[in-house]
Short mmCIF file of C-alpha atoms and ligand atoms in Angstrom, two decimals:
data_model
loop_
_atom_site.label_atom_id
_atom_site.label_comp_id
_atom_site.label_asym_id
_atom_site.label_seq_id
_atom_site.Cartn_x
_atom_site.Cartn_y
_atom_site.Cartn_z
CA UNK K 866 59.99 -55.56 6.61
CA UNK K 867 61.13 -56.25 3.08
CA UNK K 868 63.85 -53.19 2.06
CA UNK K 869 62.13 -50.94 -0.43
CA UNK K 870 64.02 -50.17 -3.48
CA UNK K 871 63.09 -46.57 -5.12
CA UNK K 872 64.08 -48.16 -8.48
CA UNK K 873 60.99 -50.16 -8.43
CA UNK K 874 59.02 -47.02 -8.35
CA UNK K 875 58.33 -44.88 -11.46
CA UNK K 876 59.00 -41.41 -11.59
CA UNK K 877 55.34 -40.93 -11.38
CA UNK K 878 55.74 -38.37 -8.86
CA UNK K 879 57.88 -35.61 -10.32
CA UNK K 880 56.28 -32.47 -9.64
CA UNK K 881 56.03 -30.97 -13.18
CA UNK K 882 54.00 -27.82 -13.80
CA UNK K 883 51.71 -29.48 -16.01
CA UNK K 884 50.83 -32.62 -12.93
CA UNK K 885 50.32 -30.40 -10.58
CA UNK K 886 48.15 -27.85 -11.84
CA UNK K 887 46.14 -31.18 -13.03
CA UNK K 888 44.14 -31.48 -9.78
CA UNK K 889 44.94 -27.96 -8.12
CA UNK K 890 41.96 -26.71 -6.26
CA UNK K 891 43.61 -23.13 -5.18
CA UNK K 892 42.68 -19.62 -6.72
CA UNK K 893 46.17 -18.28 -6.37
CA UNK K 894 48.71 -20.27 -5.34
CA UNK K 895 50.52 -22.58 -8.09
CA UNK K 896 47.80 -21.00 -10.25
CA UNK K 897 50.02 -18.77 -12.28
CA UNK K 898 53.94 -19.26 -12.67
CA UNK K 899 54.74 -22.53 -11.97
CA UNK K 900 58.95 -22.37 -12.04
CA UNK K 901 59.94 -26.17 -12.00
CA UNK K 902 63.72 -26.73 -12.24
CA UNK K 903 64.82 -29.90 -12.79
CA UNK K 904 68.23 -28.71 -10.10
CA UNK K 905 68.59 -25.58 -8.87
CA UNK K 906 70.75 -24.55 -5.87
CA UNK K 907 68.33 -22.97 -3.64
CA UNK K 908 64.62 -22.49 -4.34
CA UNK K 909 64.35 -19.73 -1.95
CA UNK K 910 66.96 -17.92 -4.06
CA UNK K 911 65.09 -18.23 -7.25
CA UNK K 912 61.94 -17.41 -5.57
CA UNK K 913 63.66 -13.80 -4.07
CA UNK K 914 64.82 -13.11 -7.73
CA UNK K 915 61.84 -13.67 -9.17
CA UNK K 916 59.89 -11.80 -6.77
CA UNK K 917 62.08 -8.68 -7.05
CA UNK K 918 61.18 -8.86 -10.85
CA UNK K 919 57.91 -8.19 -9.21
CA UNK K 920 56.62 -11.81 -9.40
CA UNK K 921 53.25 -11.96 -8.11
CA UNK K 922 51.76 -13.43 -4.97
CA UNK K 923 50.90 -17.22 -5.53
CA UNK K 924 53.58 -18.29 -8.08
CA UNK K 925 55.63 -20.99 -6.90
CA UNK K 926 59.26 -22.73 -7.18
CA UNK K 927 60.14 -26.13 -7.63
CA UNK K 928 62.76 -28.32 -7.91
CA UNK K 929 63.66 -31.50 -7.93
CA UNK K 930 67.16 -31.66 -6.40
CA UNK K 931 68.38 -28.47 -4.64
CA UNK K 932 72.34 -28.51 -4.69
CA UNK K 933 72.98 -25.92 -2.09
CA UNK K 934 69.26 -26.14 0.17
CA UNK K 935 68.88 -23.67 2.81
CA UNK K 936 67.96 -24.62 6.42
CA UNK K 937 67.53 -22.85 9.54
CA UNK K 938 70.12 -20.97 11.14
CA UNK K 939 73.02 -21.34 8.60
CA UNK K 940 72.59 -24.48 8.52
CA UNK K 941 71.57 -26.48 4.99
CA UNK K 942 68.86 -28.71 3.90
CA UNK K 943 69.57 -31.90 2.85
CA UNK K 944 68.03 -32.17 -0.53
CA UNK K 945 68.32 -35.47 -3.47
CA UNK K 946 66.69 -35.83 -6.19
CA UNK K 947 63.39 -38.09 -7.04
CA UNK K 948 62.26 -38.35 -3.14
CA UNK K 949 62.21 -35.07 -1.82
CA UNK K 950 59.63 -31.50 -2.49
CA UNK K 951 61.66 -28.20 -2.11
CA UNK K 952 59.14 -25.60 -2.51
CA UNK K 953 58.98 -21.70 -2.26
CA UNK K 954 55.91 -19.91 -2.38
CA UNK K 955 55.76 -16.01 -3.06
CA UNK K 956 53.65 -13.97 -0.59
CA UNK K 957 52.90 -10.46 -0.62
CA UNK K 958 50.99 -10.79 2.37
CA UNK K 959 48.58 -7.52 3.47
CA UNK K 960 49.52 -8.02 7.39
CA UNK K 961 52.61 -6.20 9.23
CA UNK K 962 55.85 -7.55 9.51
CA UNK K 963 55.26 -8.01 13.12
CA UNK K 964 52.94 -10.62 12.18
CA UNK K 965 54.66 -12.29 9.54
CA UNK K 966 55.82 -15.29 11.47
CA UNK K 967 52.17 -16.38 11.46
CA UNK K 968 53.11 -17.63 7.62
CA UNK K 969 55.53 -19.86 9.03
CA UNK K 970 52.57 -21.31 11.08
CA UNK K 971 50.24 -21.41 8.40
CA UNK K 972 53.10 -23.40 6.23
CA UNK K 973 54.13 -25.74 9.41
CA UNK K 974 50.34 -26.94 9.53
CA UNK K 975 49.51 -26.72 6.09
CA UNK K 976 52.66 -29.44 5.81
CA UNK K 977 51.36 -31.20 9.17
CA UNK K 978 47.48 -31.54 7.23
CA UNK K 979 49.54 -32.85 3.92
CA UNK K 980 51.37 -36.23 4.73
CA UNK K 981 49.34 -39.21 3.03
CA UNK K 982 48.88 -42.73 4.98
CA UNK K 983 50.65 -41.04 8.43
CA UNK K 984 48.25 -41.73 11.33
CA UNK K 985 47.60 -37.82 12.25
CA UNK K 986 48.21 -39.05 15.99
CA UNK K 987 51.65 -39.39 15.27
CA UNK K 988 52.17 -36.39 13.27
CA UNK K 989 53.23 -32.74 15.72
CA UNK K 990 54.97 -29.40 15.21
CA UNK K 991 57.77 -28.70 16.78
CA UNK K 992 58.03 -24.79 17.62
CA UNK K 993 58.51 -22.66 15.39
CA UNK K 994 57.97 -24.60 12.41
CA UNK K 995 59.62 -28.13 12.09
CA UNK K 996 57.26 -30.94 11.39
CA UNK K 997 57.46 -34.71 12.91
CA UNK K 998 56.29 -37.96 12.41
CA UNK K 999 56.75 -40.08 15.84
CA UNK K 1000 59.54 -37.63 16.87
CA UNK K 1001 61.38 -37.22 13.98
CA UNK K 1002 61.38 -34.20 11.48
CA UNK K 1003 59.63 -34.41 7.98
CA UNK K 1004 59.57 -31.55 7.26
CA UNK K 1005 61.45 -27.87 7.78
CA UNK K 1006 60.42 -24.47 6.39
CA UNK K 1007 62.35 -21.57 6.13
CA UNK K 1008 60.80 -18.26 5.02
CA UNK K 1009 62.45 -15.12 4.18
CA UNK K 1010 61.53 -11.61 3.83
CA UNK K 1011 61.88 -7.98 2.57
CA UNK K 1012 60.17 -5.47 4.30
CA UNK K 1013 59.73 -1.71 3.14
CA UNK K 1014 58.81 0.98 5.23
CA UNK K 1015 57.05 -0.80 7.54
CA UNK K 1016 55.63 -3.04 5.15
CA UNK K 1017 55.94 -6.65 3.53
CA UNK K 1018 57.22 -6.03 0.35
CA UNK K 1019 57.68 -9.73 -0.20
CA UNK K 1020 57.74 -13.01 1.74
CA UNK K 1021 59.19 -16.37 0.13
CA UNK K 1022 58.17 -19.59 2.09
CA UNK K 1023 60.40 -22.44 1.17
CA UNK K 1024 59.42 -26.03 2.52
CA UNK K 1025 61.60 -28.88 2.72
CA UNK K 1026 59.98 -32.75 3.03
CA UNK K 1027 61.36 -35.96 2.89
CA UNK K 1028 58.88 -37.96 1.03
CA UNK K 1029 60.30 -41.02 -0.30
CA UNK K 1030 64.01 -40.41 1.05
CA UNK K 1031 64.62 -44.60 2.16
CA UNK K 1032 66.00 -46.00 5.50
CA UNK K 1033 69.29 -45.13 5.69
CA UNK K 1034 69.88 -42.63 3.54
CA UNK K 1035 70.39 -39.47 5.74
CA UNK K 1036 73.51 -38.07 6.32
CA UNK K 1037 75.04 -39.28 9.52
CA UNK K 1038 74.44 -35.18 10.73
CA UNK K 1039 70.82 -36.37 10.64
CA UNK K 1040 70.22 -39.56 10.56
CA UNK K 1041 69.18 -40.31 13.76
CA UNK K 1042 66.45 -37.28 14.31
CA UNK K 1043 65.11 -37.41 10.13
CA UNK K 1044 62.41 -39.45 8.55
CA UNK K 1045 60.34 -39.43 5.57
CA UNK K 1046 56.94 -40.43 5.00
CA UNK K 1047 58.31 -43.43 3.00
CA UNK K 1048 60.15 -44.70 6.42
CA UNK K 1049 56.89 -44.18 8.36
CA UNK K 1050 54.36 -45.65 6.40
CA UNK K 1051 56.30 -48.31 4.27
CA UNK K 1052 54.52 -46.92 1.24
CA UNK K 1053 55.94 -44.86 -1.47
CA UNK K 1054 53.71 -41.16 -1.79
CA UNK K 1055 53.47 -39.16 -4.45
CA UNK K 1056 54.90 -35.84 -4.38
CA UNK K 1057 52.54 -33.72 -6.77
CA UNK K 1058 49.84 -34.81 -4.60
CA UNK K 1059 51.64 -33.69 -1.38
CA UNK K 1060 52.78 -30.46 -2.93
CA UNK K 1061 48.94 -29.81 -4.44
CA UNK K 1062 47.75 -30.65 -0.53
CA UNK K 1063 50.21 -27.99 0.97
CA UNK K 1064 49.24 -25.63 -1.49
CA UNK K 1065 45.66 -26.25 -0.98
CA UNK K 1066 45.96 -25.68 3.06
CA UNK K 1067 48.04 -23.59 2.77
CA UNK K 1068 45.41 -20.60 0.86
CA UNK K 1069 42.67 -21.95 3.26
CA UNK K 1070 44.86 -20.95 6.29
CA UNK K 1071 46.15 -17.72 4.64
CA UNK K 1072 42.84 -16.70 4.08
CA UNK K 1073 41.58 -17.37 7.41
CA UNK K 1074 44.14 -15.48 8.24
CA UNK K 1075 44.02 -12.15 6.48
CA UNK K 1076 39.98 -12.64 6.99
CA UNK K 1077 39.91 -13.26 11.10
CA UNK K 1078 43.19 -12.16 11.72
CA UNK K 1079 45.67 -15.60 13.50
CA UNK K 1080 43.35 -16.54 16.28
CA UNK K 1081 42.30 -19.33 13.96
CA UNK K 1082 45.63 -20.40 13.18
CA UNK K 1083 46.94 -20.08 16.47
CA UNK K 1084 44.19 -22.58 17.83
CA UNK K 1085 44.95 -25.08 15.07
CA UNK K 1086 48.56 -24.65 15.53
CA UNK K 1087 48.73 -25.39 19.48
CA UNK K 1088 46.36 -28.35 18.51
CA UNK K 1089 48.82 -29.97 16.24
CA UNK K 1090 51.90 -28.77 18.47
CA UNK K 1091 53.49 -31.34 20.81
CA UNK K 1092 54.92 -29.51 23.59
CA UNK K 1093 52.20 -27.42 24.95
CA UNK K 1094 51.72 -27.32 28.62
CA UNK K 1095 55.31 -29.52 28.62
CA UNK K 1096 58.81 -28.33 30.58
CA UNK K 1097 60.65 -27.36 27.73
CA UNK K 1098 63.87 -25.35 27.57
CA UNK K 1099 64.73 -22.79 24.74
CA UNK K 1100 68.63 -24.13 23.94
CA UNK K 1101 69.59 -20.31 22.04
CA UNK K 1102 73.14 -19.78 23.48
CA UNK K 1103 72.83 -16.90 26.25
CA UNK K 1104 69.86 -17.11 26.66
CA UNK K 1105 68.70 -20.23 28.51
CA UNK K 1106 65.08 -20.28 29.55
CA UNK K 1107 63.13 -23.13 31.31
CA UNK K 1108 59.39 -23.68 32.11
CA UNK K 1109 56.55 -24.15 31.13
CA UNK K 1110 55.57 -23.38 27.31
CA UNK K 1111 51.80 -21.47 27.94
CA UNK K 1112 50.71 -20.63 24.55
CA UNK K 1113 51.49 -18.72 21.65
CA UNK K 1114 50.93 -15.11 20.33
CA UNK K 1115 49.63 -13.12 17.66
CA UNK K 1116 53.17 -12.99 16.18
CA UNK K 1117 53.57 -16.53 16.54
CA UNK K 1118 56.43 -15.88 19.93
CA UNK K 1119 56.08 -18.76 22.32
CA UNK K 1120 55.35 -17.95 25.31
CA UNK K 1121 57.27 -19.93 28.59
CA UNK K 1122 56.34 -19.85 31.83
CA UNK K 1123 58.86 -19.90 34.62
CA UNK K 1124 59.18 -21.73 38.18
CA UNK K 1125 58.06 -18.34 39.65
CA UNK K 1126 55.03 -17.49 37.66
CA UNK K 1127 57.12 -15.13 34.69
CA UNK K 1128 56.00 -14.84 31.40
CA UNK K 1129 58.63 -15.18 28.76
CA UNK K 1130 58.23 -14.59 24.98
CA UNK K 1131 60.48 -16.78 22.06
CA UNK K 1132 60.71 -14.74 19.23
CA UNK K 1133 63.05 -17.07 17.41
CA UNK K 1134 65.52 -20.26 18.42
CA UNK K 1135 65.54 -23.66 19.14
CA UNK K 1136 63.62 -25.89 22.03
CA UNK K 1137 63.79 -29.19 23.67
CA UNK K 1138 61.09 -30.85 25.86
CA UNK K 1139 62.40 -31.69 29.18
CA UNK K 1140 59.48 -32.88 30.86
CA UNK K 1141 55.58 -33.24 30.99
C1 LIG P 590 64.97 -26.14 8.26
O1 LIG P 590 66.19 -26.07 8.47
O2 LIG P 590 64.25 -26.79 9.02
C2 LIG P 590 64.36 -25.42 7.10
C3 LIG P 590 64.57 -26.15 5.82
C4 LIG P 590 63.90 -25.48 4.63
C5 LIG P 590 64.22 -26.21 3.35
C6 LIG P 590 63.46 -25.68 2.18
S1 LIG P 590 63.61 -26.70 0.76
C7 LIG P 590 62.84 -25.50 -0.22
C8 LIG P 590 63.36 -24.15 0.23
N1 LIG P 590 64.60 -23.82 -0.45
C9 LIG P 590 65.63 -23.78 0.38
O3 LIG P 590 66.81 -23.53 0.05
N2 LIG P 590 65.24 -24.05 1.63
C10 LIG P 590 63.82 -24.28 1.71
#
């Protein structure tokens, strides 16, 4: 394959307020604010600032190099600038907090439904929310929350994706289990149109969801999911569990199943597939 240089691409594809409202077919979100920064440490953290100004459901973050990206568990998110979309969304979702980690679903598959020229067969989620393409992760989201008294006050979705990140270019830490959809396809995308499409599924799915409640999402999500019906093991320190994983519930836990029939429930952690 002939190397691909990003210099030979234009920055056609930064994700400026103006390009992406272009084309926007969503009633709420990226309809209103639209905060694009051209570097920003975490998007997340502008997001929870602006949302405890009282920033309304639907307006979104952007940037285009994150110095100080967020991951899961402590850990950061590897984030340079011209390839990748860090996004956080603002929700002030109507739905208990028990039943916020449905979001994370809705944002894992709205992400899976959003990568241009990647043969869907080869696209899964990885529980709870980590996207791949032929085994390696995309994509990551990360949502945080403020609940009060017994509400949602807030939720911020923030979505990492490697779009046009080249071979090579991950940090050792990574760079055997990351990819982009540049390294998949061999094509360049462009990353207004990839944040417009996650947008776009994303306030389908939501609205599904506040209208029939996750059922709907839960179906969609086990569809796209790699690992149902697979021997997995949950690798949280303490608290090692093997079996089978059975299906999901209405709070988005994974449920295993173990060598004598018991059902256990994953409310949060890390897995690995062991088997079929
Ligand atoms: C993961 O570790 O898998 C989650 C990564 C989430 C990264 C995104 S990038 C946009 C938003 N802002 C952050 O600081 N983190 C999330």
């Amino acid at each position: 394959m002939i190397p691909i240089r990003m210099t030979e691409y234009p920055d056609i594809e930064t994700p400026l307020p103006a390009v992406l409202r272009g084309k926007l077919r969503t009633e709420v979100f990226g309809r209103y604010h639209i905060e694009f920064l051209a570097k920003t440490g975490s998007t997340n953290a502008v997001a929870i600032g602006l949302a405890e100004r009282g920033a309304a459901e639907g307006v979104i973050v952007i940037a285009d190099v994150q110095a100080s990206g967020r991951g899961q568990m402590g850990r950061g998110w590897h984030s340079p600038g011209g390839v990748g979309v860090y996004l956080s969304i603002i929700v002030r979702p109507p739905f208990p907090p028990r039943e916020a980690p449905s979001i994370n679903l809705i944002a894992s598959i709205a992400v899976a439904e959003s990568l241009p020229g990647v043969e869907p067969g080869a696209i899964t989620i990885k529980w709870p929310n980590d996207v791949l393409i032929n085994g390696r992760k995309v994509s990551g989201i990360l949502s945080e929350m403020r609940v009060n008294d017994d509400r949602i006050d807030f939720g911020i979705v923030g979505i990492g994706i490697n779009v046009n990140n080249a071979g090579g270019s991950f940090p050792p830490e990574i760079s055997a289990t990351a990819t982009s959809i540049l390294i998949e396809t061999g094509a360049p995308a462009n990353r207004s149109a990839v944040v417009r499409s996650v947008l776009e599924s994303f306030e389908r799915h939501y609205r599904t969801m506040i209208s029939s409640g996750a059922g709907p999402i839960l179906k969609r999500w086990e569809s796209l999911s790699g690992f149902m019906g697979r021997r997995i093991r949950s690798v949280d320190p303490g608290a090692v569990i093997t079996g089978v994983a059975s299906g999901m519930d209405l709070n988005g836990h994974l449920k295993i199943t173990d060598e004598e029939g018991r059902e256990h429930i994953l409310v949060s952690g890390d897995i690995e597939v062991i088997g079929d």
